[in-house]
Short mmCIF file of C-alpha atoms and ligand atoms in Angstrom, two decimals:
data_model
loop_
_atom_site.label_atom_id
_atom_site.label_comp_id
_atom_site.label_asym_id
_atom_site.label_seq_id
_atom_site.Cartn_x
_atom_site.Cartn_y
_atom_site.Cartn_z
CA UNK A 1500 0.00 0.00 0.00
CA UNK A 1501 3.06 1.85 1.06
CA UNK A 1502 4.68 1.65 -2.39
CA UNK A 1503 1.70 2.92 -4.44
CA UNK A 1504 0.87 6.05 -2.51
CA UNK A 1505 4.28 6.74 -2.70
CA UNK A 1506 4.53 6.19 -6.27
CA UNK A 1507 1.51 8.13 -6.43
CA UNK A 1508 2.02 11.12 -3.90
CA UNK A 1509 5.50 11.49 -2.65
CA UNK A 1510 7.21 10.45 -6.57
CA UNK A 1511 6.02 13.19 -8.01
CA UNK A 1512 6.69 15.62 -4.65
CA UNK A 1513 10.49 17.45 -4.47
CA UNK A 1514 11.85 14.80 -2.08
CA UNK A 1515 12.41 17.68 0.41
CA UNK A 1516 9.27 18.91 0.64
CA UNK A 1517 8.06 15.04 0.70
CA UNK A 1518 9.80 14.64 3.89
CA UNK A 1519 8.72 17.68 5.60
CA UNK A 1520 5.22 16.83 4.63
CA UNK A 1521 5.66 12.94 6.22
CA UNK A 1522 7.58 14.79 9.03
CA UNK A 1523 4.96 16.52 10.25
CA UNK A 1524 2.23 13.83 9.94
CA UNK A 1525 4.55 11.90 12.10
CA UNK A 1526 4.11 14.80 14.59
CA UNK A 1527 0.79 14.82 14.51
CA UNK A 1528 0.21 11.32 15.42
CA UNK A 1529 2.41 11.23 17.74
CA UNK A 1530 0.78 14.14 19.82
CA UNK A 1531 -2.63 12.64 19.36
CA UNK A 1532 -2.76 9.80 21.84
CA UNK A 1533 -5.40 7.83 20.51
CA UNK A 1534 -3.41 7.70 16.86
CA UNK A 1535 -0.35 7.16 18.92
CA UNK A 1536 -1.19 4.22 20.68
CA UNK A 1537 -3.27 2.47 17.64
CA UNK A 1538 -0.15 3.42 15.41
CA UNK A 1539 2.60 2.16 17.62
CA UNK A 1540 0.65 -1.23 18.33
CA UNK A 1541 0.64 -1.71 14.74
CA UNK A 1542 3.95 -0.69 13.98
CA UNK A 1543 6.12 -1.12 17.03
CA UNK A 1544 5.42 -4.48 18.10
CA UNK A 1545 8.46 -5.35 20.75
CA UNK A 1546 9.51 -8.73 20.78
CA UNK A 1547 11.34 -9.83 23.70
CA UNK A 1548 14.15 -11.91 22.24
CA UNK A 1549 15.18 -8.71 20.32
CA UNK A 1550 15.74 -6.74 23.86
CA UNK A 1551 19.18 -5.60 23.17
CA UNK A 1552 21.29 -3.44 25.98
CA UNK A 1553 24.33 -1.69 24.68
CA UNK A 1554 26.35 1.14 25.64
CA UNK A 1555 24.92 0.79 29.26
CA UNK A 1556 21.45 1.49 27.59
CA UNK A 1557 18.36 -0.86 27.83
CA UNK A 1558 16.73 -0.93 24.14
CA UNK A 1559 13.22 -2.66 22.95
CA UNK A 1560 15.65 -3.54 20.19
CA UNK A 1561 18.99 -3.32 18.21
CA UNK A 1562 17.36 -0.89 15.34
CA UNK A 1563 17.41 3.11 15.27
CA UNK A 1564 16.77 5.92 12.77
CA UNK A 1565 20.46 7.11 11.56
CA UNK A 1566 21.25 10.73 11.72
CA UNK A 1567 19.99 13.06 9.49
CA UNK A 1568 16.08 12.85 9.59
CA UNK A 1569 15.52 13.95 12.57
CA UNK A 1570 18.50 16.80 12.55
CA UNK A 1571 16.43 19.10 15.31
CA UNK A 1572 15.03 16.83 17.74
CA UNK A 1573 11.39 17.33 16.71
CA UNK A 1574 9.88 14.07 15.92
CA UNK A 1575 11.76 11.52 18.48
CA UNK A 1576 8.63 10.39 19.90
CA UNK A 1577 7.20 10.21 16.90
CA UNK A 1578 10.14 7.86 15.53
CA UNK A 1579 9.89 5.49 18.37
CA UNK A 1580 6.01 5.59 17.42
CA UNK A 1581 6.89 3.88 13.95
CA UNK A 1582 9.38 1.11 15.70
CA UNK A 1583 12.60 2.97 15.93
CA UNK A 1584 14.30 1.41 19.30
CA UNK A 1585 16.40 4.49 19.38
CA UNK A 1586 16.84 7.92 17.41
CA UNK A 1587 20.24 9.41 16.50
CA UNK A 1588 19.11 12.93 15.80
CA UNK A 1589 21.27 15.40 14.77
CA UNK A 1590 23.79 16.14 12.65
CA UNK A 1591 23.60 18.99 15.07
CA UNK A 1592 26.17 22.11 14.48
CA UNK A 1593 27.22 24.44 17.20
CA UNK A 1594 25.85 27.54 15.80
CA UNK A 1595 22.20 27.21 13.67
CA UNK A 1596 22.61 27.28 9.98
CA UNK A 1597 20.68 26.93 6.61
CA UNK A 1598 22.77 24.01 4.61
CA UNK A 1599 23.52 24.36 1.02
CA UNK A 1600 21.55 26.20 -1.43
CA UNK A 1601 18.11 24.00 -2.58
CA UNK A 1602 17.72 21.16 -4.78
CA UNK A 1603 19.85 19.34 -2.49
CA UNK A 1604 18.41 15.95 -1.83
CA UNK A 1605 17.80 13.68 -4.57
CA UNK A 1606 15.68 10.43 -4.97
CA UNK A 1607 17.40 7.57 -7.05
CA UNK A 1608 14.71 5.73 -7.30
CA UNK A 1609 15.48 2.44 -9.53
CA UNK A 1610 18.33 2.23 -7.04
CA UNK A 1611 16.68 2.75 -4.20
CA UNK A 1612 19.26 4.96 -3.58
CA UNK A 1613 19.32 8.79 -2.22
CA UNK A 1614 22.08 11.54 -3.00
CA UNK A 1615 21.63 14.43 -0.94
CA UNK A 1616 24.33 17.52 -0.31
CA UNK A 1617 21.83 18.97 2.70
CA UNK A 1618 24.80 20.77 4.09
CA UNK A 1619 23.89 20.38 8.14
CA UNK A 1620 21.12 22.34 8.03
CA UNK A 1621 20.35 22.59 11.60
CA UNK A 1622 19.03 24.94 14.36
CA UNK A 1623 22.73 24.71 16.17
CA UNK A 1624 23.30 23.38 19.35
CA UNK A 1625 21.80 25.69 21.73
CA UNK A 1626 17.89 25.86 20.11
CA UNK A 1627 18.25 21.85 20.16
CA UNK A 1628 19.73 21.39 23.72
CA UNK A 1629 16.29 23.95 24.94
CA UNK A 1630 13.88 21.57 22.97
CA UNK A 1631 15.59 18.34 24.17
CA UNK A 1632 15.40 19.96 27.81
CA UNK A 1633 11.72 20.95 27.06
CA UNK A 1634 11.07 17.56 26.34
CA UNK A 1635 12.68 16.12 29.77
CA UNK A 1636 10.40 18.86 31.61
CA UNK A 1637 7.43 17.13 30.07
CA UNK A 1638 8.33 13.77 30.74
CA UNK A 1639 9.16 14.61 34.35
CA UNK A 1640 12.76 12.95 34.08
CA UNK A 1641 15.51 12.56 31.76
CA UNK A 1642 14.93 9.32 29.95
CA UNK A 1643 11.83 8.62 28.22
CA UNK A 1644 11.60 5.14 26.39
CA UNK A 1645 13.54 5.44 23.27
CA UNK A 1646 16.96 5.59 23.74
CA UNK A 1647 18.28 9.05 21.95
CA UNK A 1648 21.48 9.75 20.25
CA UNK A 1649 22.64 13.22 20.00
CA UNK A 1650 24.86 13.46 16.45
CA UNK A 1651 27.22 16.65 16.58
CA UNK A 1652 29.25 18.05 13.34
CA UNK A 1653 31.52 21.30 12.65
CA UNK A 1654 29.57 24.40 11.97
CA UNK A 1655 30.24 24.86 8.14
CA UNK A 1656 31.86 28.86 8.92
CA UNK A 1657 34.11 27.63 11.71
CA UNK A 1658 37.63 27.10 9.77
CA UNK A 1659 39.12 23.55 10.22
CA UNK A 1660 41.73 25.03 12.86
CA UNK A 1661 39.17 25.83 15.05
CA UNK A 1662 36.74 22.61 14.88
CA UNK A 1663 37.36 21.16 17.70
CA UNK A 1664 36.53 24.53 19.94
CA UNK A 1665 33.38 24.11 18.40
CA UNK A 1666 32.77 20.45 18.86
CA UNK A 1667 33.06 21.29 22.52
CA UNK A 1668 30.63 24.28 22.81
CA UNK A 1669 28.00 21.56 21.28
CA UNK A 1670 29.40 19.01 23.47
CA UNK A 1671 28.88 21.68 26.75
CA UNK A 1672 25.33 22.15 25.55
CA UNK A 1673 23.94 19.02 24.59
CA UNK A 1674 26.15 16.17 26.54
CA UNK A 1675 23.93 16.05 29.23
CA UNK A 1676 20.38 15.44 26.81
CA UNK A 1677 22.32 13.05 25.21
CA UNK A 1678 22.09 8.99 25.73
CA UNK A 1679 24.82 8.67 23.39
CA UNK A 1680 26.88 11.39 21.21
CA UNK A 1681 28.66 10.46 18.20
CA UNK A 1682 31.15 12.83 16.65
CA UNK A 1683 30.45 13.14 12.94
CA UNK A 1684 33.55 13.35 11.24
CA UNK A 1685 32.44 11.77 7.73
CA UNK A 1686 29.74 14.00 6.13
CA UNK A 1687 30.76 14.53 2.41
CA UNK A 1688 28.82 18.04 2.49
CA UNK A 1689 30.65 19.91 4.89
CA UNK A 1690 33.91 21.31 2.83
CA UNK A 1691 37.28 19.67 4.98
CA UNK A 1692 35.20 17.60 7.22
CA UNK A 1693 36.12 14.68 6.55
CA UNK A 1694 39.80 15.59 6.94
CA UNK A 1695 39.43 15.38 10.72
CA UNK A 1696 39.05 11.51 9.87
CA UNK A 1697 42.85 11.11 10.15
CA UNK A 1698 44.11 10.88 13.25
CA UNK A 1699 46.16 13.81 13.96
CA UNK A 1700 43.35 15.75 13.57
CA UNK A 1701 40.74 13.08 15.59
CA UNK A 1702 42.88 12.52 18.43
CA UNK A 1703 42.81 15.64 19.88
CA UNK A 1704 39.14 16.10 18.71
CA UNK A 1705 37.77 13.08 20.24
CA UNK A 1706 39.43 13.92 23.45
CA UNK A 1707 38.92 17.17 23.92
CA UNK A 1708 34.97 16.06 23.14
CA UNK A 1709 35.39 13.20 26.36
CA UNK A 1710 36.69 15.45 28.11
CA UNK A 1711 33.73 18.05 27.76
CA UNK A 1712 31.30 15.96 28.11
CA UNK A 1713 32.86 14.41 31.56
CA UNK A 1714 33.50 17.66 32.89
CA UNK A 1715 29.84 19.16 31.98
CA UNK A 1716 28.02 15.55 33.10
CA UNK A 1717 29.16 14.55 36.24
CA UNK A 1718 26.37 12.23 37.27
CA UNK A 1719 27.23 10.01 34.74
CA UNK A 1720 29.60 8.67 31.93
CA UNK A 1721 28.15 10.10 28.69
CA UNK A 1722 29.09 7.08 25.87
CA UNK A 1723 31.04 8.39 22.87
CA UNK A 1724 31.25 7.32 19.38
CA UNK A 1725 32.74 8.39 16.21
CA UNK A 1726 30.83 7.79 12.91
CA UNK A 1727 33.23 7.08 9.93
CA UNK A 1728 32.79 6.95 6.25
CA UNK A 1729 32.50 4.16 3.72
CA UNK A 1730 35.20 6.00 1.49
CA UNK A 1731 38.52 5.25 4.05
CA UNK A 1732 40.84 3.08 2.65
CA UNK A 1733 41.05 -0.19 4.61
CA UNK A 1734 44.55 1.04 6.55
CA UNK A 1735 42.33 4.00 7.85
CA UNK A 1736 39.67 2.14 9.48
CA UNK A 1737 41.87 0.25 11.08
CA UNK A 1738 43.66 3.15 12.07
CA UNK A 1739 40.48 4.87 13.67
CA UNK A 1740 39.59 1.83 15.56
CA UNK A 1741 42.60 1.47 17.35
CA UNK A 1742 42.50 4.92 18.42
CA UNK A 1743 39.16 4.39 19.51
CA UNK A 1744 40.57 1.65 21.78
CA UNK A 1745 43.94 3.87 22.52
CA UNK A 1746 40.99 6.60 23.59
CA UNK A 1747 38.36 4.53 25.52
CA UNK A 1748 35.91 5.26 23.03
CA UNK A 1749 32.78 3.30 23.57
CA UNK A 1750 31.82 2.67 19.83
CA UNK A 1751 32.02 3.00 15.87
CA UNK A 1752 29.13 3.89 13.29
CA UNK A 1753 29.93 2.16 10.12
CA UNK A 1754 29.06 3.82 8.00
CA UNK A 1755 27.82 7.48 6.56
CA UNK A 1756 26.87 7.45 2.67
CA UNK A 1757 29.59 7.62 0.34
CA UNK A 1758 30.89 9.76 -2.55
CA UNK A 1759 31.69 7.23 -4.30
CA UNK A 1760 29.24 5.90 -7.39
CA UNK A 1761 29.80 2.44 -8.13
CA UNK A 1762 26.91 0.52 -6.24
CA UNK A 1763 24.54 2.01 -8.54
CA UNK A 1764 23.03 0.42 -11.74
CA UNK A 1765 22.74 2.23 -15.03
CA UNK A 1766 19.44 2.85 -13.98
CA UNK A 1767 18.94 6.05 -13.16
CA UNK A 1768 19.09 9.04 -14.98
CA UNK A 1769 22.65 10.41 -15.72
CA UNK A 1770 22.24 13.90 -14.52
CA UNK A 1771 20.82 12.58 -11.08
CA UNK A 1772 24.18 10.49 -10.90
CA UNK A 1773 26.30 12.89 -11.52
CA UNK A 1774 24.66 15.47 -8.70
CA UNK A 1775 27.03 16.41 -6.02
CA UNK A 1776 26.47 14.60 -2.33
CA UNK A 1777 26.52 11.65 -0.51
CA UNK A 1778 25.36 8.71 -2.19
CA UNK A 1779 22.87 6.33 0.07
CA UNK A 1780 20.91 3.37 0.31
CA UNK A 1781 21.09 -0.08 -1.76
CA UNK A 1782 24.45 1.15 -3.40
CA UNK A 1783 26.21 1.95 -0.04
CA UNK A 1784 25.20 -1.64 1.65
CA UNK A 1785 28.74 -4.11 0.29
CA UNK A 1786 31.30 -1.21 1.25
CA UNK A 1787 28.83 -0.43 4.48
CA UNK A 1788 29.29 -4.01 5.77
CA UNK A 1789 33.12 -4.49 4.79
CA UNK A 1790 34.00 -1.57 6.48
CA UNK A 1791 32.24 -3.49 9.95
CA UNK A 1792 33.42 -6.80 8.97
CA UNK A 1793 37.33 -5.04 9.15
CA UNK A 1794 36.42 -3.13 12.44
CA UNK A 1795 34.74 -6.14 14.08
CA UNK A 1796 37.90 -8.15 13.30
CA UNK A 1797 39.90 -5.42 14.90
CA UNK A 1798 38.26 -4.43 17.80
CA UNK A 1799 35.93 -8.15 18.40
CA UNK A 1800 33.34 -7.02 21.82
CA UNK A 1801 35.78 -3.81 23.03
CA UNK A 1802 33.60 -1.68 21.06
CA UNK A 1803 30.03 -1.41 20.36
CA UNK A 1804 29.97 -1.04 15.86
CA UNK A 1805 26.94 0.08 14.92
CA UNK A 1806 25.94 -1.11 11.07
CA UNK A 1807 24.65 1.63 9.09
CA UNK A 1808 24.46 2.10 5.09
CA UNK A 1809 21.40 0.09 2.84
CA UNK A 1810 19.90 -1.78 5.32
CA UNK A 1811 16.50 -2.40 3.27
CA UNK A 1812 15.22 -5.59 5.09
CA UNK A 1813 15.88 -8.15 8.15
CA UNK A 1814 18.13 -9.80 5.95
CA UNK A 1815 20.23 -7.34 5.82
CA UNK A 1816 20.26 -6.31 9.33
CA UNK A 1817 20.88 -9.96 10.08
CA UNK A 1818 24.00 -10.15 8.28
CA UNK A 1819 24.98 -6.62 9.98
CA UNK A 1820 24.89 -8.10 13.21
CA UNK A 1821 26.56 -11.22 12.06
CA UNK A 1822 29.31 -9.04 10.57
CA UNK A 1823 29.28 -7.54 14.51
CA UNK A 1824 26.54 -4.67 14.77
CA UNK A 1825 25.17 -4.74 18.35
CA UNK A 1826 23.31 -1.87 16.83
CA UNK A 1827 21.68 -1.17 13.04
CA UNK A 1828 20.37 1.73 12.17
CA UNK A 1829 17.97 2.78 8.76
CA UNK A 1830 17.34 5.69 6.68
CA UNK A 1831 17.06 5.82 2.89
CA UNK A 1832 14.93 2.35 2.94
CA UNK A 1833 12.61 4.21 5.42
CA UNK A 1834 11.87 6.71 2.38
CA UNK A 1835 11.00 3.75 0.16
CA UNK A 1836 9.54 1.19 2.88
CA UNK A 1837 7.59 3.60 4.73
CA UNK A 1838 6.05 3.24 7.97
CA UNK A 1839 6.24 -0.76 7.98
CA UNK A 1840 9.87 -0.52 7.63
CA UNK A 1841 10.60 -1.03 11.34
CA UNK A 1842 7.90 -3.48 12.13
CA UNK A 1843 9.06 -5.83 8.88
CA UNK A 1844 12.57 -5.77 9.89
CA UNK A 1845 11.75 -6.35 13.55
CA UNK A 1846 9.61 -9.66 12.73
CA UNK A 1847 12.48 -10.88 10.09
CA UNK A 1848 15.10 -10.75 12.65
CA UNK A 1849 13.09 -12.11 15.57
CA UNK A 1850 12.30 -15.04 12.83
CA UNK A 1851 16.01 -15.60 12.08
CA UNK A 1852 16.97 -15.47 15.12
CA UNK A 1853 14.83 -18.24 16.66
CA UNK A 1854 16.12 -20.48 12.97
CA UNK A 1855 19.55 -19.96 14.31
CA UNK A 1856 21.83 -21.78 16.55
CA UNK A 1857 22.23 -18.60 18.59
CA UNK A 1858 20.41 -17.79 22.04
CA UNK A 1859 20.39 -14.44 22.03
CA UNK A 1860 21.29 -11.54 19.60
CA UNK A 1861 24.00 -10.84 21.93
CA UNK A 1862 25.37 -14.37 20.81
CA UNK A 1863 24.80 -13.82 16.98
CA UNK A 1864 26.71 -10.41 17.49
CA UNK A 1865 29.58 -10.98 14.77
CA UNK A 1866 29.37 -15.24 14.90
CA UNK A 1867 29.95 -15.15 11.22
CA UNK A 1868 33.43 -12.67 11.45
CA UNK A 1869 35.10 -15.01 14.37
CA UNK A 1870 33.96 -17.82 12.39
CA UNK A 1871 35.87 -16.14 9.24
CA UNK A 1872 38.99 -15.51 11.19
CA UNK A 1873 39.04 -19.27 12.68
C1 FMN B 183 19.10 13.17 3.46
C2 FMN B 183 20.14 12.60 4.36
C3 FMN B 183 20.69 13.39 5.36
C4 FMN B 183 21.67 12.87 6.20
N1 FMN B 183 22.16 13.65 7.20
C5 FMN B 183 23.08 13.13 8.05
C6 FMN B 183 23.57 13.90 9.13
O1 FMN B 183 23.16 15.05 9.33
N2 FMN B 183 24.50 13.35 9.95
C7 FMN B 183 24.96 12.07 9.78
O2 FMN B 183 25.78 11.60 10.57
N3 FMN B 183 24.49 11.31 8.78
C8 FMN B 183 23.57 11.80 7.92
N4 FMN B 183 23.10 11.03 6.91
C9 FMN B 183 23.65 9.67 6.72
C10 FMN B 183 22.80 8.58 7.37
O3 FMN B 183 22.73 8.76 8.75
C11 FMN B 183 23.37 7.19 7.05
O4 FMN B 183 24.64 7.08 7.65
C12 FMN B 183 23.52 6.93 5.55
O5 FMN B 183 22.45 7.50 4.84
C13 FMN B 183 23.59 5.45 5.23
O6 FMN B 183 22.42 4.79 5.66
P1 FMN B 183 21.17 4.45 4.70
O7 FMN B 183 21.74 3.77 3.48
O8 FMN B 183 20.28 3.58 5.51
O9 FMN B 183 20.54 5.74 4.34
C14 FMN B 183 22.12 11.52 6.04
C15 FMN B 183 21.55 10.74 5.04
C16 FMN B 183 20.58 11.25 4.20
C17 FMN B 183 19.99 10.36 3.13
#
């Protein structure tokens, strides 16, 4: 039903305004509590064998909506409504800003694929630390039942030399909302971001990011993760993960989209191709899962790798966490799947797992990478 109102509606929509317009229906039935609860029994069934912790959190289940949908914090509740068992929102800058110039998101449809260049656009840190705050008030305590992810990047004005400074003043401002924060090194959009992938320039990043969020939370230990890109060469990720040991980091996200063009067919148009962005979706998935298979070799249980990058189906997600996600997370195949998306991927991998030879997820949790390297 999905496919043909989308074929009918949101084909022929700009795919920006499309997910503004799906955005706010989200929000909508999310504040109306009748539609919430009728929507998330259909769509967020929990199954217990898919009860995951990780990162010291307690999650309904290993899946979450990747950064980038949800960039201001608007729609978590919403998110969670539709089966998400945690939401990474975010790419959040320090100071607001617009993102690039529109058209800058781009559907490739006959491979299910997405190239967008949206450029951060964000409120910056301080508007989204208020509304996460906001949000705490009206729960009456800091958790509510989705686990949420707070996603920080360099504000496109700040010059390179001075991105860590402002990795920090997000850091000061949003640590404390944050179940998780991943520094976001690995957007193609954001001119020279990606440079702070090597480690020179992550070392001192990633600690002076610890150490602002240990000195601003004190009640707790704030978990920290970097999220890398499916365009390092092999020697790179393995350099990243062993400074995430040498740091104490407390987890990878493998991966963000690429720039890169080869997973696609010849099947879309030419000039879509050939627009400027990250590339996402089916064409990211092979480089997306050897980039975790190499890290999960490295780094085995010390970290937790979160598999990211064309997951379309349970299959997939299966052989994520085979490959050793303890955490998946979706986005492109939400734009295509729609609002079953969660709830078929949930079923699939509650399915496999009871066909497997593994008692928990925590067992199947890279079986098929040790089994490689035996
Ligand atoms: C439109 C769009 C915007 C995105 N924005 C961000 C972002 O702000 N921060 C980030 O870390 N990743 C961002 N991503 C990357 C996704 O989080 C994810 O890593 C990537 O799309 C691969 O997963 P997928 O194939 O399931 O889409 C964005 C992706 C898309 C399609």
């Amino acid at each position: 039903m999905y496919k043909l109102f989308f074929n009918l509606v949101f084909k022929r929509m700009d795919p920006e305004r499309a997910h503004h317009t799906a955005f706010r229906w989200i929000r909508l039935a999310a504040r109306t509590p009748v539609l919430r609860t009728f929507t998330a029994a259909a769509l967020a069934p929990r199954y217990k064998e898919l009860r995951t912790e990780a990162l010291g959190l307690r999650m309904h289940g290993p899946f979450g909506l990747a950064a980038g949908f949800d960039k201001n914090a608007v729609a978590i509740d919403g998110m969670s409504m539709l089966g998400f068992d945690h939401v990474e929102i975010g790419t959040v800058t320090a100071e607001p800003q617009p993102g690039n110039p529109k058209k800058r998101l781009f559907r490739l449809v006959p491979d299910r694929a997405l190239i967008n260049r949206m450029g951060f656009n964000n409120e910056g840190s301080a508007a989204v630390a208020a509304r996460l705050a906001a949000r705490e008030a009206a729960l009456g305590h800091r958790r509510g039942r989705t686990v949420v992810g707070v996603n920080i990047g360099k504000t496109k004005v700040v010059p390179e030399e001075e991105a860590v400074a402002d990795y920090v003043t997000s850091t000061e401002r949003l640590a404390r909302h944050a179940d998780y924060l991943v520094v976001n090194v690995s957007s193609p959009n954001t001119p020279g971001l990606r440079n702070l992938q090597a480690t020179e320039s992550l070392r001192p990043l990633l600690t002076a990011v610890r150490e602002a969020a240990d000195r601003t939370v004190t009640d707790r230990r704030v978990p920290l993760l970097v999220k890398i890109a499916p365009d390092l060469a092999d020697e790179d990720v393995d350099a990243v993960a062993d400074l995430a040991l040498e740091l104490g980091l407390d987890g990878i996200i493998a991966t963000n989209t690429t720039i890169a063009r080869d997973g696609l067919g010849l099947k879309s148009s030419p000039s879509l191709v050939k627009e400027t962005g990250g590339l996402s979706g089916a064409p990211v998935k092979e480089r997306s899962l050897q980039v975790l298979r190499r890290l999960y070799a490295r780094v085995g249980d010390r970290l937790v790798l979160v598999g990211v990058g064309g997951i379309e189906n349970a299959e997939d997600a299966w052989q994520r966490i085979l490959a050793g996600a303890t955490l998946i997370q979706g986005y492109s195949a939400f734009i295509y799947e729609g609002p079953f998306y969660a709830r078929a991927l949930h079923k699939g991998l509650a399915a496999r797992l009871a066909a497997s030879p593994y008692a928990t997820l925590a067992d199947a949790v890279g079986a098929e990478t040790r089994k490689a390297a035996q």
